[in-house]
Amino acid sequence: MKSQRNRDGASSTATLGYEAQLWRMADALRGSMDAAEYKHVVLGLIFLKYISDAFEEQHARLEVERDQGADPEDPDEYRAKNIFWVPPEARWAHLKAQAKQPTIGQLVDDAMAAIERDNPALKGVLPKDYARPALDKQRLGQLIDLISNIKVGDEESRAKDVLGRVYEYFLSQFASAEGKKGGEFYTPRCVVKLLVEMLEPYRGRVYDPCCGSAGMFVQSVEFIRAHASGNGNGGKAKADISIYGQESNYTTWRLAKMNLAIRGIDGQIAHGDTFHNDRFPDLKADYILANPPFNVSDWGGERLRDDKRWKYGVPPTGNANFAWVQHIIHHLAPTGVAGFVLANGSMSSNQSGEGEIRKNIIEADLVDCMVALPGQLFYSTQIPACLWFLARDKRGLPSPSGRGAGGEGRDRRGEILFIDARKMGRMVDRTHRELTDDDIARIANTYHAWRTVGARHDSPLPEYRDIPGFCKSATLEEVRKHGYVLTPGRYVGAAEQEEDDEPFDQKMQRLVAQLREQQAEAAKLDAAIAANLKELGFWEMKP
């Protein structure tokens, strides 16, 4: 998935600027409808527009190629390009033309049903309740007119991931409107990209226990396609991964199903509560990527006190952070690796037994790397976040995939890499920061160099070294001395100051001359002020 390019050519996935305006306009049409219901209405229509945009673009191409034998009304012409076939009654132009009719609700329902009928991958996924009496049909028509003005599914919009960012913004706004804390929001693309670049999921089973809108999977497949040649893999990389995901929120689960289907990615995405209804109980994954909701207090932990997943300690009922960590560890294959986002408190908290659980995980030598992230990366939470990287086996043996974070490398047992990235990234608007491609490459390359130093003579990476203020390879003994706190700032130290090679005598002469200049300038200003005050009669000159 390509990202937007700024004028300076740097990669950016910043908000395109119209999300907030689009939300305000859409929200104004909500009327008295509950946000939880309205969410289905808006997101369903935006997806329908996405499907239609891609269809219409391909339809126009086929029209031009009619005399060469192309048939714009042949569904296979679209499926061959991973574009959904949209039957005539479901096309956006048809709905827009009927938007002012009182029957528009039924027409939208019929359109959704027709798309599901002709595209099995979307069966049971699209909302079909637009005809219900509670939905104001005049407002629905206005919403269709509004969405008609944005392109989300044509090639250019797909390249910029317009849909993903509209959804990211809308989901956070709906979460806010529904009075919920984070957990439903879309993980920023730069964070997903960093996780994927560090783990390199080329082949094997990829699992996300709280998959949201399936961004981790989309980015994993895009990573493989982007590295299909080069990067030391001899051009053999293929999208040879099996995808497993679970999502508890029904709307978000449908979004994930659509997100994968639109991109032609096969995956097993289950709906249900991961803690209380684990839909993949026997899965042992080669790669786990996740962004669990931070600090969830109502996760039902009191009903799971004796769960087999809590090998390192029973997580507190008031915070699910270490329930997520242990669920992830439980599902790792013998050489599996995991990368996930957690709130910063997970690195140092000693409340309710969390410190003891973290100590046990560290002593089991499962922690591979910790990354402190900059603030303001997420749309819907200001809670500072970090990345945890766990490895089941740090001996450096080949993984089933032959590459990736669990793959060939050196024996790094008894070591943890700490990376402090809090000062990285750049502000892309007043409230949001993102990691640039260069930032992501620097962090990922540091991790890969640390893992492989001395193990591969053909490695294109420079040899790893500690960089004060940025990265430090610490021993378990050092971590013990810090009371099992995993905050990178504790280990990386302060950044080196630039060396001052100016001789002392020369520096003092320069500084004294500078001081005299400033004193002379100050004397001139004092005299000018005194003269002005005297002229105004407010200054009595002393004899």
XYZ file of C-alpha atoms in Angstrom, residues 202-503:
302
model
C 7.590 -13.814 4.858
C 6.103 -17.275 5.360
C 4.118 -19.109 7.984
C 1.138 -18.493 10.257
C 0.430 -14.871 11.092
C -1.970 -14.181 13.970
C -3.563 -11.048 15.409
C -5.785 -11.739 18.451
C -7.420 -8.295 18.307
C -7.216 -7.589 14.594
C -9.384 -4.468 14.340
C -9.779 -3.574 10.690
C -7.028 -6.087 9.687
C -4.330 -3.493 9.036
C -1.577 -5.813 10.304
C -2.473 -8.432 7.701
C -2.790 -5.956 4.844
C 0.608 -4.495 5.651
C 2.189 -7.961 6.020
C 1.092 -8.940 2.517
C 2.181 -5.548 1.153
C 5.583 -6.048 2.802
C 6.018 -9.389 1.043
C 5.033 -7.901 -2.308
C 7.376 -4.951 -1.805
C 10.270 -7.311 -1.028
C 9.473 -9.857 -3.749
C 13.004 -9.390 -5.035
C 16.129 -8.241 -3.306
C 16.559 -7.792 0.456
C 18.703 -10.915 0.512
C 15.925 -13.357 -0.266
C 16.951 -14.092 -3.847
C 13.635 -12.927 -5.253
C 11.808 -15.909 -3.773
C 9.423 -14.111 -1.407
C 5.785 -14.892 -1.998
C 2.638 -14.100 -0.066
C 2.911 -17.582 1.417
C 1.312 -16.817 4.744
C -1.756 -18.124 6.526
C -3.775 -15.420 8.262
C -5.663 -15.880 11.526
C -7.438 -13.032 13.278
C -10.066 -12.458 15.926
C -12.067 -9.324 16.715
C -14.677 -8.872 19.437
C -16.434 -5.808 18.017
C -18.959 -6.863 15.384
C -18.739 -3.703 13.262
C -14.950 -3.824 13.287
C -14.984 -7.559 12.464
C -17.093 -6.815 9.378
C -14.671 -4.045 8.464
C -11.762 -6.509 8.710
C -13.549 -9.019 6.481
C -14.218 -6.319 3.885
C -10.701 -4.913 4.164
C -9.140 -8.287 3.303
C -11.723 -9.172 0.653
C -11.235 -5.879 -1.172
C -7.496 -6.586 -1.407
C -7.924 -10.212 -2.453
C -6.319 -11.553 0.730
C -7.561 -14.866 2.141
C -7.766 -15.058 5.898
C -9.624 -16.707 8.733
C -11.135 -13.814 10.675
C -13.266 -14.911 13.609
C -15.748 -12.866 15.614
C -15.730 -13.222 19.393
C -14.094 -12.309 22.694
C -10.471 -13.480 22.514
C -10.174 -14.080 26.265
C -13.507 -15.847 26.828
C -14.044 -17.446 23.419
C -10.643 -18.077 21.838
C -11.594 -19.176 18.325
C -8.116 -20.597 17.592
C -7.336 -22.486 20.819
C -4.765 -24.810 19.237
C -3.036 -22.276 16.987
C 0.731 -21.904 17.349
C 1.730 -18.930 15.202
C 5.087 -18.122 13.625
C 4.347 -14.395 13.828
C 1.964 -12.491 16.078
C 1.332 -8.801 15.452
C -1.182 -6.935 17.579
C -2.358 -3.610 18.953
C -4.523 -4.620 21.920
C -6.782 -2.000 23.514
C -4.795 -0.271 26.265
C -5.502 -0.778 29.975
C -8.912 -2.462 29.585
C -10.504 -2.752 33.033
C -13.707 -4.688 32.226
C -12.247 -7.736 30.468
C -13.888 -10.313 32.751
C -10.647 -11.517 34.309
C -12.399 -12.648 37.498
C -13.959 -15.492 35.481
C -10.563 -16.678 34.179
C -8.456 -16.941 37.340
C -7.362 -20.520 36.603
C -6.835 -20.158 32.835
C -3.980 -22.229 31.384
C -2.667 -19.177 29.511
C -1.512 -17.479 32.732
C 1.795 -19.320 32.935
C 3.714 -16.322 34.297
C 1.136 -15.054 36.799
C -2.569 -14.305 37.043
C -3.236 -10.904 35.405
C -5.130 -8.338 37.495
C -8.878 -8.111 36.898
C -8.573 -4.324 36.585
C -6.121 -4.263 33.660
C -5.905 -6.651 30.673
C -2.395 -5.654 29.514
C -0.638 -8.753 30.852
C -3.547 -10.975 29.885
C -2.851 -9.911 26.280
C 0.897 -10.504 26.697
C 0.362 -14.012 28.057
C -2.319 -14.869 25.483
C 0.235 -13.927 22.810
C 2.998 -16.009 24.418
C 0.591 -18.968 24.679
C -0.041 -18.874 20.921
C 3.605 -18.615 19.813
C 5.164 -21.538 17.943
C 8.487 -22.940 19.319
C 10.471 -20.509 17.129
C 7.690 -17.915 16.932
C 8.124 -14.185 17.385
C 5.683 -11.451 18.371
C 5.547 -7.684 18.110
C 2.759 -5.699 19.730
C 1.779 -2.260 21.000
C 1.100 -1.663 24.694
C 0.700 1.330 26.978
C 3.972 2.562 28.498
C 2.806 1.533 31.957
C 3.336 -2.107 30.972
C 7.117 -1.541 31.035
C 7.296 -0.443 34.668
C 4.006 -1.043 36.530
C 4.196 -2.993 39.778
C 0.487 -2.714 40.569
C -1.648 -5.795 41.280
C 1.135 -8.274 40.578
C 2.034 -6.880 37.122
C 5.675 -6.410 38.142
C 5.921 -10.067 39.147
C 4.437 -11.233 35.828
C 6.845 -9.017 33.891
C 9.776 -10.352 35.990
C 8.776 -13.952 35.211
C 8.528 -13.228 31.474
C 11.959 -11.536 31.527
C 13.524 -14.399 33.519
C 12.067 -16.847 30.958
C 14.206 -14.906 28.430
C 11.239 -14.187 26.163
C 11.787 -10.431 25.756
C 13.860 -9.685 22.646
C 13.486 -5.957 22.118
C 11.664 -2.932 23.577
C 10.935 0.249 21.617
C 9.695 3.474 23.226
C 7.470 5.315 20.723
C 6.981 9.070 20.340
C 3.708 10.574 21.527
C 0.746 11.672 19.381
C 0.890 8.724 16.953
C -2.657 7.543 17.612
C -5.881 9.267 16.621
C -8.011 8.320 19.576
C -5.732 8.026 22.595
C -3.012 10.223 24.071
C -1.686 7.376 26.252
C 2.087 7.008 25.572
C 2.835 3.662 23.907
C 5.692 1.237 23.369
C 6.430 -1.857 21.295
C 7.237 -5.236 22.826
C 9.066 -7.884 20.788
C 9.092 -11.418 22.164
C 10.967 -14.466 20.853
C 10.292 -18.032 21.954
C 13.797 -19.136 21.003
C 16.712 -16.677 21.003
C 19.382 -19.200 20.005
C 19.407 -17.919 16.429
C 18.204 -21.145 14.844
C 16.399 -21.016 11.483
C 12.637 -20.501 11.787
C 10.070 -22.323 9.610
C 10.079 -19.282 7.337
C 13.848 -19.294 6.961
C 13.845 -15.502 7.462
C 12.355 -12.989 9.775
C 12.817 -12.173 13.443
C 12.823 -15.838 14.429
C 15.183 -16.743 11.599
C 18.919 -17.096 11.264
C 20.972 -14.916 13.537
C 23.262 -15.077 16.505
C 22.629 -16.571 19.910
C 21.214 -13.655 21.882
C 20.083 -15.491 24.995
C 20.387 -13.356 28.117
C 20.234 -10.092 26.120
C 17.545 -7.503 25.403
C 17.795 -4.665 22.892
C 16.396 -1.307 24.029
C 15.536 1.392 21.465
C 14.386 4.882 22.479
C 12.478 6.378 19.529
C 10.603 9.032 21.528
C 12.291 11.906 19.698
C 11.690 10.452 16.236
C 8.877 11.199 13.803
C 7.494 14.500 12.620
C 4.283 16.409 13.157
C 1.997 16.076 10.137
C -0.687 18.370 11.510
C -1.297 20.198 14.786
C -2.110 17.069 16.786
C -0.647 14.054 14.974
C 2.858 12.735 14.552
C 4.061 9.921 12.345
C 7.252 7.970 11.911
C 8.853 8.582 8.525
C 10.144 5.806 6.270
C 13.686 6.778 7.316
C 12.749 6.489 11.006
C 11.217 3.056 10.417
C 14.270 1.878 8.466
C 16.652 3.086 11.189
C 14.769 1.304 13.988
C 14.238 -1.923 12.002
C 17.837 -2.037 10.736
C 19.152 -1.523 14.267
C 17.116 -4.518 15.444
C 18.187 -6.689 12.508
C 21.858 -5.740 12.932
C 21.699 -6.564 16.660
C 20.123 -9.947 15.922
C 22.566 -10.952 13.194
C 25.893 -9.330 14.171
C 28.670 -11.861 13.705
C 26.267 -14.538 12.483
C 26.086 -13.658 8.797
C 29.135 -12.534 6.864
C 27.009 -11.563 3.859
C 24.737 -9.240 5.860
C 24.243 -5.875 4.123
C 23.719 -4.235 7.529
C 26.498 -2.405 9.384
C 27.716 -4.104 12.541
C 25.547 -3.320 15.567
C 26.841 -0.892 18.192
C 25.233 0.830 21.166
C 24.346 4.461 20.446
C 23.915 6.618 23.583
C 20.438 8.107 23.685
C 19.102 5.705 21.035
C 19.913 2.011 21.533
C 21.549 -0.306 24.038
C 22.034 -4.060 24.199
C 21.562 -4.913 27.872
C 22.123 -8.157 29.751
C 19.526 -9.796 31.972
C 21.752 -8.911 34.915
C 21.449 -5.208 34.048
C 17.667 -5.551 33.789
C 17.594 -7.247 37.202
C 19.542 -4.306 38.665
C 16.846 -1.982 37.299
C 14.135 -3.971 39.084
C 12.857 -5.584 35.863
C 11.759 -2.223 34.461
C 11.840 -2.326 30.643
C 11.717 1.403 29.879
C 14.398 2.046 27.190
C 15.315 5.433 28.669
C 16.715 3.622 31.709
C 19.288 1.837 29.556
C 20.201 3.915 26.509
C 21.489 6.900 28.526
C 21.888 10.414 27.195
C 22.822 11.222 23.618
C 26.446 12.162 23.068
C 27.110 15.874 22.779
C 29.040 17.080 19.767
C 32.723 17.331 20.576
C 33.989 20.844 21.121
C 37.448 21.028 19.570
C 37.865 24.841 19.926
C 40.958 25.635 22.084
